[in-house]
XYZ file of N, CA, C and O in Angstrom:
868
model
N 18.368 -14.527 23.262
C 17.311 -14.387 24.301
C 16.863 -12.827 22.694
O 16.165 -12.345 22.341
N 18.326 -12.325 21.927
C 17.605 -11.653 20.793
C 17.471 -12.483 19.561
O 16.227 -11.811 18.841
N 17.590 -13.373 19.338
C 16.155 -15.127 17.667
C 14.802 -14.237 18.467
O 14.426 -13.965 17.689
N 14.374 -14.281 19.635
C 12.825 -14.128 19.742
C 11.904 -12.475 19.856
O 11.456 -12.862 19.317
N 13.578 -12.290 20.212
C 13.193 -10.584 20.387
C 12.556 -10.552 18.543
O 12.062 -9.447 18.509
N 13.947 -11.040 17.421
C 13.735 -10.513 16.574
C 12.588 -10.978 15.715
O 11.903 -10.883 14.905
N 12.290 -12.658 16.071
C 10.990 -13.132 15.343
C 9.919 -12.562 16.218
O 8.658 -12.225 15.007
N 9.498 -11.771 17.064
C 8.910 -11.286 17.667
C 8.699 -10.145 17.314
O 7.287 -9.722 16.880
N 9.698 -9.342 16.659
C 8.916 -7.886 15.765
C 8.356 -7.707 14.674
O 7.926 -7.193 14.352
N 9.384 -9.269 13.830
C 8.830 -9.654 12.313
C 7.385 -9.795 12.675
O 6.874 -9.384 11.695
N 7.141 -10.318 13.027
C 5.883 -10.685 13.495
C 4.508 -9.968 13.796
O 3.711 -9.908 13.315
N 5.129 -9.248 14.783
C 4.175 -7.415 14.939
C 3.798 -6.736 13.726
O 3.421 -6.801 13.518
N 5.209 -6.737 13.402
C 4.712 -6.243 11.553
C 4.115 -6.537 10.672
O 3.619 -5.809 10.359
N 4.447 -7.701 10.357
C 3.271 -8.438 9.672
C 2.702 -8.893 10.028
O 1.927 -9.432 9.093
N 1.961 -9.640 10.828
C 0.848 -10.345 11.440
C -0.200 -9.552 11.567
O -1.433 -10.198 11.497
N -0.102 -8.481 11.031
C -1.593 -7.241 11.498
C -1.332 -6.319 10.380
O -0.509 -6.468 9.578
N -2.648 -6.276 9.743
C -3.094 -5.345 8.710
C -3.163 -3.635 9.531
O -2.596 -2.649 9.061
N -4.111 -3.455 10.078
C -4.389 -2.070 10.616
C -6.158 -1.899 10.651
O -6.585 -2.640 10.181
N -6.250 -0.957 11.649
C -7.646 -0.391 11.345
C -7.553 0.569 10.942
O -6.684 1.403 11.616
N -8.968 0.780 10.490
C -9.013 2.179 10.015
C -10.682 2.755 10.371
O -11.714 1.860 10.363
N -10.537 3.859 10.145
C -12.194 4.458 10.548
C -12.453 5.471 9.211
O -11.342 6.886 9.255
N -13.026 5.716 9.091
C -13.763 6.660 7.447
C -14.898 7.312 7.457
O -15.460 6.188 7.502
N -14.943 8.860 7.697
C -16.095 9.572 7.470
C -16.357 9.631 5.981
O -14.820 10.358 5.812
N -16.675 9.231 5.087
C -16.995 10.217 3.604
C -18.503 10.361 3.488
O -19.393 10.079 4.108
N -18.495 11.055 2.268
C -20.047 11.028 1.399
C -20.493 10.060 0.987
O -19.444 9.227 0.738
N -21.726 9.883 0.343
C -22.436 8.618 -0.498
C -21.359 9.362 -2.179
O -21.236 10.091 -2.812
N -20.462 8.284 -2.166
C -20.342 8.669 -3.348
C -18.530 8.841 -3.369
O -18.034 8.761 -4.706
N -18.181 8.833 -2.060
C -16.873 9.463 -2.562
C -15.785 8.622 -1.888
O -16.258 7.780 -1.112
N -14.725 8.813 -2.527
C -14.557 7.303 -2.764
C -12.790 7.873 -1.892
O -12.112 9.068 -1.488
N -12.521 6.887 -0.555
C -11.367 6.833 0.319
C -9.975 6.041 -0.137
O -10.435 4.483 -0.050
N -9.092 5.961 -0.341
C -7.760 5.376 -0.840
C -6.839 5.110 -0.064
O -6.860 6.489 0.496
N -6.341 4.407 0.505
C -5.320 3.896 1.351
C -3.830 3.291 0.591
O -4.333 2.471 0.183
N -2.816 3.198 1.308
C -1.603 2.283 0.782
C -1.985 1.140 2.389
O -1.322 1.830 3.062
N -1.100 -0.434 1.609
C -0.787 -0.827 2.022
C 0.238 -1.991 1.694
O 0.317 -2.490 0.352
N 0.914 -1.740 2.474
C 2.137 -2.581 1.846
C 2.314 -4.163 2.465
O 2.059 -4.071 3.415
N 2.757 -5.168 1.349
C 2.049 -5.850 1.484
C 2.888 -7.327 0.568
O 3.331 -7.359 -0.194
N 3.028 -7.768 1.209
C 4.211 -9.518 0.520
C 3.640 -10.023 -0.168
O 2.817 -10.277 -0.112
N 4.498 -10.612 -0.778
C 3.680 -11.531 -2.740
C 2.814 -13.277 -1.964
O 3.588 -13.063 -0.435
N 2.137 -13.783 -1.967
C 1.382 -14.502 -1.693
C 0.146 -13.919 -0.390
O 0.441 -15.651 0.175
N 1.011 -13.445 0.275
C -0.160 -12.306 1.163
C -1.605 -12.755 1.363
O -2.248 -12.231 0.155
N -2.846 -13.691 2.040
C -3.610 -13.712 1.765
C -4.609 -12.366 2.723
O -3.736 -12.533 3.918
N -4.877 -11.633 2.554
C -5.414 -9.952 2.904
C -6.700 -10.201 2.869
O -7.778 -10.455 2.440
N -7.413 -9.848 4.539
C -8.816 -10.475 5.070
C -9.218 -8.398 5.542
O -9.023 -8.143 6.706
N -10.348 -8.429 4.960
C -11.033 -6.415 5.336
C -12.370 -7.206 6.204
O -13.350 -7.359 5.159
N -11.758 -7.184 7.222
C -13.756 -7.355 8.320
C -14.212 -5.786 8.218
O -13.564 -5.178 8.988
N -15.060 -5.355 7.924
C -15.933 -4.057 7.907
C -17.321 -3.725 8.260
O -17.888 -4.752 8.112
N -17.962 -2.910 8.604
C -18.736 -2.431 8.630
C -18.992 -0.751 8.889
O -18.157 -0.075 8.824
N -20.787 -0.787 7.841
C -20.548 0.880 8.313
C -21.762 1.197 8.988
O -22.458 1.169 8.996
N -21.987 2.813 8.435
C -22.953 3.093 9.602
C -23.320 4.908 8.785
O -22.373 5.015 7.964
N -24.310 4.908 9.397
C -25.421 6.031 8.578
C -25.810 7.120 9.403
O -26.320 6.816 10.598
N -25.619 7.740 9.281
C -25.501 9.498 10.223
C -27.412 10.143 10.303
O -27.648 9.822 9.535
N -27.136 9.646 11.538
C -29.370 10.267 11.578
C -29.386 11.496 12.437
O -28.839 11.450 13.300
N -29.198 12.309 11.653
C -29.432 13.874 12.117
C -30.680 14.282 13.656
O -30.201 14.701 14.753
N -31.253 13.334 13.427
C -32.572 13.495 14.176
C -31.959 12.765 15.864
O -32.053 13.549 16.759
N -31.033 12.065 15.583
C -29.826 11.414 16.822
C -28.845 12.186 17.335
O -28.221 11.676 18.264
N -28.771 12.364 15.990
C -27.130 13.232 16.160
C -25.766 12.351 16.158
O -24.850 12.949 16.766
N -26.298 10.891 15.319
C -24.888 9.762 15.603
C -25.225 9.380 14.420
O -26.602 9.266 13.728
N -23.733 8.328 14.459
C -24.269 7.124 13.495
C -25.070 6.192 13.770
O -24.687 5.729 15.188
N -26.192 5.276 13.205
C -26.387 4.225 13.349
C -26.377 3.510 12.363
O -25.464 3.271 10.986
N -26.696 1.951 12.479
C -25.878 0.808 11.827
C -26.381 0.955 10.477
O -27.943 1.386 10.592
N -26.373 0.849 9.467
C -26.691 0.943 8.017
C -27.358 -0.145 8.110
O -27.885 -1.113 8.007
N -28.630 0.840 6.696
C -29.339 -0.314 6.725
C -29.204 -1.040 5.035
O -27.677 -0.977 4.942
N -29.909 -2.304 4.826
C -29.472 -3.096 3.859
C -29.409 -2.275 2.396
O -28.218 -3.322 1.220
N -29.771 -0.968 2.617
C -29.575 -0.638 1.242
C -29.025 0.015 0.237
O -28.230 1.083 -0.059
N -27.522 0.168 1.484
C -26.286 0.839 1.595
C -25.420 -0.481 0.901
O -25.125 -1.423 1.488
N -24.187 -0.191 -0.217
C -23.791 -0.958 -0.183
C -22.389 -0.597 -0.658
O -22.107 0.601 -0.775
N -21.379 -1.204 -0.494
C -19.632 -0.994 -0.044
C -19.717 -1.369 -1.758
O -19.416 -2.858 -2.059
N -18.258 -0.610 -2.051
C -17.267 -0.486 -3.216
C -16.119 -0.878 -2.770
O -15.811 0.016 -2.386
N -15.254 -2.023 -3.322
C -13.767 -1.950 -2.445
C -12.955 -2.435 -4.031
O -13.681 -3.358 -4.781
N -12.497 -2.091 -3.999
C -11.697 -2.064 -5.516
C -10.107 -1.631 -4.775
O -8.992 -0.960 -3.811
N -9.147 -3.162 -5.257
C -7.925 -3.077 -4.853
C -6.809 -3.532 -6.147
O -7.159 -3.927 -6.851
N -5.922 -2.981 -6.414
C -4.775 -2.267 -7.381
C -3.580 -3.235 -7.216
O -3.087 -2.215 -5.330
N -2.846 -3.780 -7.426
C -1.110 -3.926 -6.746
C -0.586 -3.167 -7.319
O -0.457 -1.982 -8.361
N 0.921 -3.555 -7.371
C 1.906 -2.437 -7.776
C 2.142 -2.148 -8.984
O 2.759 -1.351 -9.293
N 1.483 -2.991 -9.493
C 1.504 -3.160 -11.465
C 0.921 -2.174 -11.704
O 0.407 -2.300 -13.281
N -0.609 -2.146 -11.084
C -1.773 -1.174 -11.161
C -3.067 -2.134 -11.978
O -3.234 -1.705 -12.474
N -2.905 -2.798 -11.433
C -3.810 -4.718 -12.067
C -4.479 -4.110 -10.853
O -4.006 -4.094 -9.763
N -5.776 -4.825 -11.211
C -6.965 -5.389 -10.361
C -6.592 -6.481 -10.127
O -6.803 -7.445 -10.834
N -7.001 -6.775 -8.830
C -7.331 -7.601 -7.794
C -8.410 -7.523 -7.477
O -8.611 -9.258 -6.861
N -8.964 -7.166 -7.424
C -10.916 -6.918 -6.373
C -10.941 -6.116 -7.050
O -10.936 -4.555 -6.720
N -12.624 -6.019 -7.403
C -13.627 -4.776 -7.757
C -14.905 -5.882 -7.505
O -15.183 -6.047 -8.551
N -15.970 -5.404 -6.774
C -16.826 -5.893 -6.012
C -17.418 -5.582 -5.118
O -17.166 -4.197 -4.372
N -18.414 -5.472 -5.232
C -19.830 -4.751 -4.113
C -19.771 -5.435 -3.151
O -20.150 -7.035 -3.238
N -20.639 -4.854 -2.071
C -20.455 -5.604 -0.956
C -22.164 -5.182 -0.336
O -22.231 -4.247 -0.450
N -22.325 -5.530 0.900
C -23.138 -5.318 1.699
C -22.761 -3.990 2.089
O -21.731 -3.733 2.637
N -23.740 -3.960 3.439
C -23.593 -2.755 4.654
C -21.891 -2.889 5.866
O -22.149 -2.173 6.432
N -22.144 -4.387 5.933
C -21.242 -4.993 7.177
C -20.852 -6.735 6.123
O -22.101 -7.377 5.215
N -20.185 -7.020 6.621
C -18.887 -8.426 5.692
C -17.545 -7.872 5.695
O -17.184 -7.586 7.090
N -16.799 -9.056 4.918
C -15.704 -9.035 4.690
C -15.234 -8.948 3.375
O -15.893 -9.346 2.578
N -14.792 -8.765 2.776
C -13.526 -8.801 1.839
C -12.662 -9.766 1.469
O -11.990 -9.828 2.711
N -12.203 -10.633 0.363
C -11.136 -11.317 0.828
C -9.714 -10.945 -0.897
O -11.167 -11.008 -1.806
N -8.662 -10.633 -0.746
C -8.283 -11.154 -1.543
C -6.778 -11.453 -1.096
O -5.794 -11.154 -0.188
N -5.793 -12.455 -2.211
C -4.006 -13.042 -1.704
C -3.045 -11.816 -3.205
O -3.803 -11.673 -4.324
N -2.026 -11.405 -2.050
C -1.514 -10.268 -3.123
C -0.469 -11.271 -4.158
O -0.536 -12.268 -3.822
N -0.302 -10.663 -5.249
C 0.422 -11.739 -6.311
C 1.687 -11.223 -6.570
O 2.545 -12.242 -7.055
N 1.697 -10.131 -5.979
C 3.016 -8.810 -5.817
C 3.562 -8.582 -5.107
O 3.019 -7.715 -4.753
N 5.674 -7.998 -4.590
C 5.187 -7.444 -3.000
C 4.955 -5.977 -3.474
O 5.197 -5.401 -4.555
N 4.686 -5.399 -2.588
C 4.646 -3.653 -2.324
C 3.386 -3.375 -2.133
O 2.862 -3.677 -1.240
N 3.505 -2.256 -3.144
C 2.195 -1.436 -2.136
C 1.293 -1.215 -3.249
O 0.684 -1.201 -3.928
N 0.594 -1.691 -2.342
C -1.234 -2.228 -3.096
C -1.785 -0.561 -2.862
O -2.425 -0.206 -1.718
N -3.210 -0.339 -3.376
C -4.303 0.785 -3.911
C -5.397 -0.031 -2.880
O -5.683 -0.947 -3.854
N -6.343 0.494 -2.410
C -6.945 0.018 -1.887
C -8.079 1.293 -1.605
O -8.018 2.153 -0.795
N -9.502 0.923 -2.370
C -10.198 1.909 -2.443
C -11.149 1.657 -2.045
O -12.034 0.285 -2.629
N -12.302 2.586 -1.203
C -13.455 2.084 -0.806
C -14.392 3.501 -1.389
O -14.147 4.264 -1.083
N -15.980 2.889 -1.464
C -17.116 4.238 -1.564
C -17.791 3.383 -1.466
O -18.344 2.077 -1.491
N -19.011 3.990 -1.071
C -20.496 3.902 -0.478
C -21.359 4.485 -1.337
O -21.402 4.943 -1.660
N -22.842 3.750 -1.891
C -23.443 4.077 -2.715
C -25.102 3.077 -2.023
O -24.606 2.202 -2.247
N -25.764 3.798 -1.994
C -27.245 3.738 -1.578
C -28.340 3.589 -2.847
O -28.094 3.772 -4.162
N -29.092 2.319 -3.029
C -29.750 2.363 -4.397
C -30.952 3.293 -3.701
O -31.661 2.567 -4.593
N -31.442 4.003 -2.230
C -32.281 4.809 -2.845
C -31.666 6.108 -2.400
O -30.815 6.252 -2.217
N -32.444 7.379 -2.153
C -32.412 8.811 -1.801
C -31.610 8.849 -0.705
O -32.311 8.376 0.749
N -30.256 8.412 -0.844
C -29.510 8.995 0.865
C -29.886 10.609 1.187
O -28.837 10.451 2.745
N -30.064 11.333 0.497
C -29.705 12.576 1.082
C -30.898 13.006 2.170
O -30.451 14.301 3.088
N -31.851 12.415 2.219
C -32.853 12.441 3.896
C -31.251 12.317 4.830
O -32.379 13.452 5.764
N -30.507 11.727 5.006
C -29.974 11.278 5.534
C -28.408 11.849 5.593
O -27.214 11.810 7.165
N -28.497 13.290 4.937
C -27.375 14.226 5.357
C -26.177 13.517 4.150
O -25.345 14.043 4.409
N -26.375 12.080 4.003
C -25.613 11.582 2.805
C -24.208 11.443 3.928
O -22.991 10.855 3.123
N -23.647 11.209 4.994
C -23.086 10.799 5.826
C -22.363 9.442 6.387
O -23.826 8.890 6.627
N -21.658 8.756 5.806
C -21.838 8.025 6.333
C -20.059 7.965 5.971
O -19.592 8.032 6.973
N -20.179 5.800 7.664
C -19.186 5.634 8.593
C -18.552 4.484 8.231
O -19.249 4.044 7.969
N -17.099 4.258 7.835
C -16.323 2.753 7.488
C -15.674 2.758 8.398
O -15.089 3.214 9.098
N -16.100 1.054 9.837
C -14.914 0.578 10.523
C -14.323 -0.592 9.172
O -15.161 -1.076 8.878
N -13.433 -0.321 9.153
C -12.574 -1.664 8.311
C -11.267 -1.933 9.696
O -10.263 -1.212 10.113
N -11.607 -3.056 9.468
C -9.928 -4.115 9.885
C -9.712 -4.795 9.602
O -9.895 -5.887 8.933
N -7.828 -4.477 8.972
C -7.718 -5.950 7.391
C -6.593 -6.279 8.346
O -5.856 -6.007 9.298
N -6.445 -7.394 8.567
C -5.907 -8.685 9.040
C -5.156 -9.330 7.404
O -5.523 -9.574 6.757
N -3.215 -9.554 7.877
C -2.893 -10.186 6.919
C -1.743 -11.880 7.608
O -1.921 -11.793 8.565
N -2.010 -12.164 6.216
C -1.242 -13.459 7.179
C -1.763 -14.342 7.610
O -3.227 -15.006 7.541
N -0.901 -14.755 8.598
C -1.447 -15.911 9.663
C -2.777 -15.208 10.491
O -3.373 -16.207 10.668
N -2.795 -14.570 10.550
C -4.037 -13.730 11.921
C -5.199 -13.688 10.371
O -6.350 -13.988 11.490
N -5.427 -14.554 9.774
C -6.638 -14.743 9.052
C -6.968 -16.217 8.971
O -8.329 -15.968 9.039
N -6.212 -16.608 9.469
C -6.741 -18.436 9.921
C -7.816 -18.331 11.438
O -7.344 -17.135 12.349
N -8.251 -18.882 10.894
C -9.476 -19.106 12.758
C -8.730 -20.319 12.485
O -8.851 -21.418 12.267
N -8.019 -20.819 14.124
C -7.614 -21.836 14.233
C -8.285 -22.909 15.296
O -8.508 -23.749 15.495
N -9.443 -22.172 16.091
C -10.622 -22.297 16.993
C -10.845 -23.648 15.395
O -11.842 -24.902 15.903
N -11.904 -22.993 14.379
C -12.065 -23.776 13.008
C -11.289 -24.991 13.064
O -11.774 -25.702 13.142
N -9.961 -24.784 12.370
C -9.333 -25.651 12.637
C -8.858 -26.580 13.512
O -9.047 -28.034 12.546
N -9.156 -26.172 14.616
C -9.075 -27.541 15.772
C -10.366 -28.606 15.487
O -9.921 -29.234 15.847
N -11.389 -27.839 15.822
C -12.704 -28.048 15.958
C -12.743 -29.460 14.570
O -13.666 -30.842 14.439
N -12.192 -29.205 13.394
C -13.066 -29.773 11.898
C -11.936 -30.778 12.193
O -12.706 -31.608 11.647
N -10.784 -30.243 12.324
C -9.710 -31.525 11.905
C -9.029 -33.046 13.108
O -8.249 -33.308 13.310
N -9.547 -32.301 14.322
C -9.859 -32.573 15.540
C -8.008 -32.251 16.287
O -7.823 -33.819 16.391
N -8.184 -31.484 16.102
C -6.665 -31.388 16.806
C -6.570 -30.967 18.259
O -7.109 -30.601 18.581
N -4.646 -31.174 18.236
C -4.555 -31.608 19.858
C -3.829 -29.902 19.857
O -3.514 -29.732 19.086
N -4.428 -29.495 21.485
C -3.750 -28.216 21.283
C -2.183 -28.153 21.350
O -1.677 -27.185 20.592
N -1.278 -29.471 21.176
C -0.261 -29.661 20.622
C -0.031 -28.865 19.023
O 0.932 -28.495 18.666
N -0.705 -30.414 18.463
C -1.044 -29.638 17.100
C -1.168 -28.934 16.021
O -0.216 -28.116 15.112
N -2.070 -28.038 17.229
C -2.501 -26.540 16.906
C -1.087 -25.778 16.524
O -0.647 -25.259 15.844
N -0.562 -25.744 18.280
C 0.431 -24.938 18.345
C 1.860 -25.182 17.206
O 2.022 -24.340 16.316
N 1.617 -26.450 16.809
C 2.853 -26.282 15.791
C 2.401 -26.349 14.422
O 3.127 -25.795 13.701
N 0.640 -25.955 14.139
C 0.960 -25.675 13.056
C 0.857 -24.367 12.488
O 1.601 -23.638 11.731
N 0.390 -23.435 13.688
C 0.774 -22.407 13.860
C 1.818 -21.825 13.842
O 2.308 -20.600 13.630
N 3.220 -22.320 14.287
C 4.549 -21.837 14.756
C 5.154 -22.078 12.826
O 6.189 -21.778 12.636
N 4.513 -23.362 12.466
C 4.908 -23.767 10.766
C 4.537 -22.320 9.964
O 5.179 -22.091 9.182
N 3.177 -21.971 10.137
C 2.638 -20.783 9.476
C 3.780 -19.688 9.533
O 3.545 -18.411 8.837
N 4.216 -19.554 11.058
C 4.894 -18.118 11.588
C 6.066 -18.327 10.840
O 6.191 -17.112 10.052
N 6.594 -19.245 10.838
C 7.641 -19.340 10.215
C 7.786 -19.397 8.635
O 8.374 -18.425 7.903
N 6.485 -19.834 7.952
C 6.320 -19.475 6.312
C 6.349 -18.104 5.975
O 7.048 -17.370 5.417
N 5.902 -17.416 7.148
C 5.359 -15.773 7.492
C 6.773 -14.526 7.119
O 6.908 -14.165 6.619
N 7.697 -15.053 8.578
C 8.716 -14.995 8.584
C 10.340 -14.553 7.216
O 10.279 -14.111 6.820
N 9.445 -16.218 6.536
C 10.342 -16.075 5.255
C 10.241 -15.329 4.389
O 11.031 -14.540 4.155
N 8.615 -14.589 3.779
C 7.844 -14.170 2.723
C 8.136 -12.478 3.539
O 8.702 -12.106 2.591
N 8.335 -12.491 5.270
C 8.856 -11.164 5.215
C 10.253 -10.534 5.272
O 10.802 -9.397 4.360
N 10.987 -11.445 5.019
C 12.409 -11.722 4.216
C 13.059 -11.103 3.070
O 13.735 -10.700 2.795
N 11.610 -12.184 3.090
C 11.992 -12.138 0.904
C 11.555 -10.570 0.849
O 12.113 -9.786 -0.293
N 10.301 -10.166 1.344
C 9.942 -8.791 0.805
C 11.081 -7.854 1.138
O 11.649 -6.876 1.251
N 11.348 -8.186 2.675
C 12.447 -7.023 2.516
C 13.361 -7.240 1.853
O 13.874 -5.694 1.749
N 13.933 -7.822 1.700
C 15.464 -8.513 0.623
C 15.203 -7.467 -0.765
O 15.682 -6.679 -1.235
N 13.691 -7.833 -1.371
C 12.771 -7.324 -2.268
C 13.275 -5.564 -2.312
O 13.389 -4.439 -3.472
N 12.742 -5.206 -1.078
C 12.607 -3.748 -0.839
C 14.433 -2.821 -1.123
O 14.363 -2.118 -1.434
N 15.085 -3.670 -0.337
C 16.366 -3.528 -0.301
C 17.357 -3.470 -1.989
O 17.493 -2.544 -2.146
N 16.758 -4.170 -2.712
C 17.398 -4.957 -4.061
C 16.443 -3.331 -4.777
O 17.049 -2.279 -5.233
N 15.631 -3.284 -4.464
C 14.439 -2.045 -5.564
C 15.196 -0.805 -5.102
O 15.330 0.340 -6.140
N 15.621 -0.528 -3.475
C 16.592 0.817 -3.101
C 17.715 0.967 -3.703
O 18.191 1.853 -3.786
N 18.604 0.050 -3.841
C 19.476 -0.132 -4.660
C 19.728 0.255 -6.037
O 20.467 1.010 -6.201
N 18.328 -0.202 -6.686
C 19.193 0.028 -7.879
C 18.578 1.515 -7.782
O 18.918 2.107 -9.115
N 17.432 1.852 -7.196
C 17.116 3.641 -7.593
C 18.280 3.972 -6.985
O 18.558 5.095 -7.573
N 19.282 3.748 -6.061
C 20.072 4.675 -6.077
C 21.201 4.764 -6.897
O 21.657 6.234 -7.027
N 21.443 2.964 -7.104
C 22.273 3.044 -8.516
C 22.100 4.151 -9.567
O 22.954 4.798 -10.590
N 20.867 3.687 -9.789
C 20.467 4.837 -11.023
C 20.837 6.365 -11.364
O 20.373 7.359 -11.549
N 20.159 6.740 -9.915
C 20.546 7.936 -9.377
C 21.827 8.561 -9.437
O 22.208 9.521 -9.689
N 22.700 7.696 -9.083
C 23.859 8.055 -8.708
C 24.410 8.213 -9.978
O 25.423 9.055 -10.690
N 24.211 6.963 -11.112
C 24.081 7.231 -12.759
C 23.979 8.458 -13.219
O 25.130 9.237 -13.872
N 22.800 8.762 -12.826
C 22.436 10.126 -13.296
C 22.964 11.625 -13.516
O 23.201 12.490 -13.613
N 23.797 10.994 -11.654
C 24.406 12.585 -11.256
C 25.797 12.361 -11.759
O 25.902 13.770 -12.217
N 25.950 11.019 -12.055
C 27.405 11.260 -12.825
C 27.099 12.111 -14.297
O 28.217 12.709 -14.659
N 26.489 11.584 -14.690
C 26.256 11.774 -16.746
C 26.093 13.542 -16.011
O 26.637 13.955 -17.168
N 24.821 13.914 -15.501
C 25.279 15.286 -15.228
C 26.462 15.579 -14.538
O 26.483 17.479 -15.687
N 26.884 15.638 -13.974
C 28.315 16.668 -13.535
C 29.402 16.418 -15.164
O 29.821 17.405 -15.291
N 28.998 14.830 -15.452
C 29.978 15.319 -17.048
C 29.599 16.309 -18.028
O 30.830 16.894 -18.496
N 27.939 15.999 -18.099
C 27.979 17.181 -19.303
C 28.037 18.573 -18.726
O 28.056 19.528 -19.719
N 27.705 18.560 -17.834
C 28.133 20.401 -17.189
C 29.354 20.127 -17.411
O 30.015 21.691 -17.755
N 30.524 19.967 -17.057
C 32.138 19.643 -17.530
C 32.376 20.142 -18.957
O 32.780 20.883 -18.943
N 31.582 19.185 -19.590
C 31.993 19.254 -20.804
C 31.172 20.727 -21.887
O 32.005 20.999 -22.678
N 30.200 21.481 -20.708
C 29.901 22.216 -21.216
C 30.871 23.905 -20.752
O 30.733 24.288 -21.193
N 30.928 23.323 -19.891
C 32.339 24.131 -19.771
C 33.896 24.818 -19.937
O 33.948 25.390 -20.383
N 33.908 23.363 -20.181
C 35.113 22.925 -21.285
C 35.118 23.851 -22.542
O 35.710 24.459 -23.437
N 33.661 23.425 -23.546
C 32.939 23.921 -24.211
C 32.998 25.630 -24.744
O 33.814 26.272 -25.219
N 32.810 26.211 -23.217
C 32.257 27.034 -23.564
C 33.947 28.285 -22.768
O 33.691 29.159 -23.919
N 34.974 27.649 -22.291
C 35.744 27.800 -22.204
C 36.628 28.156 -23.736
O 37.300 28.941 -23.634
N 36.733 27.252 -24.373
C 37.068 27.132 -25.608
C 36.784 27.796 -26.971
O 37.622 28.872 -27.073
N 35.353 28.493 -26.913
C 34.785 29.316 -27.767
C 35.171 30.534 -26.920
O 35.524 31.622 -27.920
N 35.437 30.268 -25.427
C 35.723 32.443 -25.425
C 37.004 32.351 -25.772
O 37.342 33.425 -25.939
N 38.269 31.248 -25.506
C 39.488 31.668 -25.388
C 39.740 31.667 -27.513
O 40.614 32.655 -27.488
N 38.762 31.345 -28.316
C 38.896 31.699 -29.270
C 38.188 32.569 -30.170
O 38.927 33.452 -30.759
N 37.634 33.464 -29.303
C 36.650 34.516 -29.217
C 37.807 36.056 -29.440
O 38.066 36.761 -29.803
N 38.608 35.226 -27.676
C 39.315 36.637 -27.468
C 40.593 36.554 -28.360
O 41.019 37.082 -28.612
N 41.034 35.034 -28.612
C 42.222 35.193 -30.144
C 41.779 35.527 -31.388
O 42.305 36.891 -31.774
N 40.606 36.238 -31.554
C 39.971 36.386 -32.947
C 39.963 38.435 -32.712
O 40.467 39.129 -33.322
N 39.460 38.269 -31.444
C 39.445 39.649 -31.067
C 40.303 40.370 -30.977
O 40.997 41.546 -31.649
N 42.005 40.206 -30.369
C 43.003 40.487 -30.365
C 43.532 40.410 -31.875
O 44.491 41.419 -32.014
N 43.721 39.148 -32.542
C 44.299 39.461 -34.257
C 43.344 40.672 -34.732
O 44.163 41.284 -35.137
N 42.578 41.123 -34.637
C 41.680 41.678 -36.010
C 42.287 43.633 -35.314
O 42.354 44.063 -35.537
N 42.322 43.321 -33.542
C 43.035 44.504 -32.843
C 44.289 45.057 -33.654
O 44.652 46.233 -34.219
N 45.182 43.989 -33.791
C 46.340 43.877 -33.755
C 46.908 43.814 -35.221
O 47.702 45.267 -35.959
N 46.360 43.768 -36.010
C 45.729 44.241 -37.762
C 45.094 46.158 -38.021
O 45.598 46.325 -38.993
N 44.551 45.891 -36.834
C 43.944 47.599 -36.533
C 45.663 48.387 -36.130
O 45.884 49.669 -37.358
């Protein structure tokens, strides 16, 4: 009973990315952080909307609105830097585990201040297995329901392995950080002790010299 529950929790953690709703001004950049295991395919499905003051609500963006997407990995290397239309999707594959920075901004090729320059982005991030269209696979390869389910299970197991490796990597990084911090605290304590000892020796020498001088007087 515990194993299916554990598998379900792992899949729930890694099988989805998240949905976001962002309100921005033209050229205003919005960034967020997504933790992603290495070798994971990420798809972002999005649509943009432009605020219409006359209607006092957001309307689907016209074709002259462009979305710029920038993705950087934990080593600050560019994974994606591309311009897209007002609605669609972008894709990238993580090369290393950790926190990936995803930045978005909208830009028009026309004068947008007539619309008060207010825009909205609806973004749905899909990670790993959820990026696959199994219905398309089944139709293309003429898979039976059983074969399709087996393929899904194999990919889920691979995702679980990736997530376990990612968690081990995080634990190892946390352990190294803890050891480094403890080592710095230890050396700082030793330095403080040495300073106190040196100060005490100096004070004793100073007092000794002082009393010798008093005795000679």
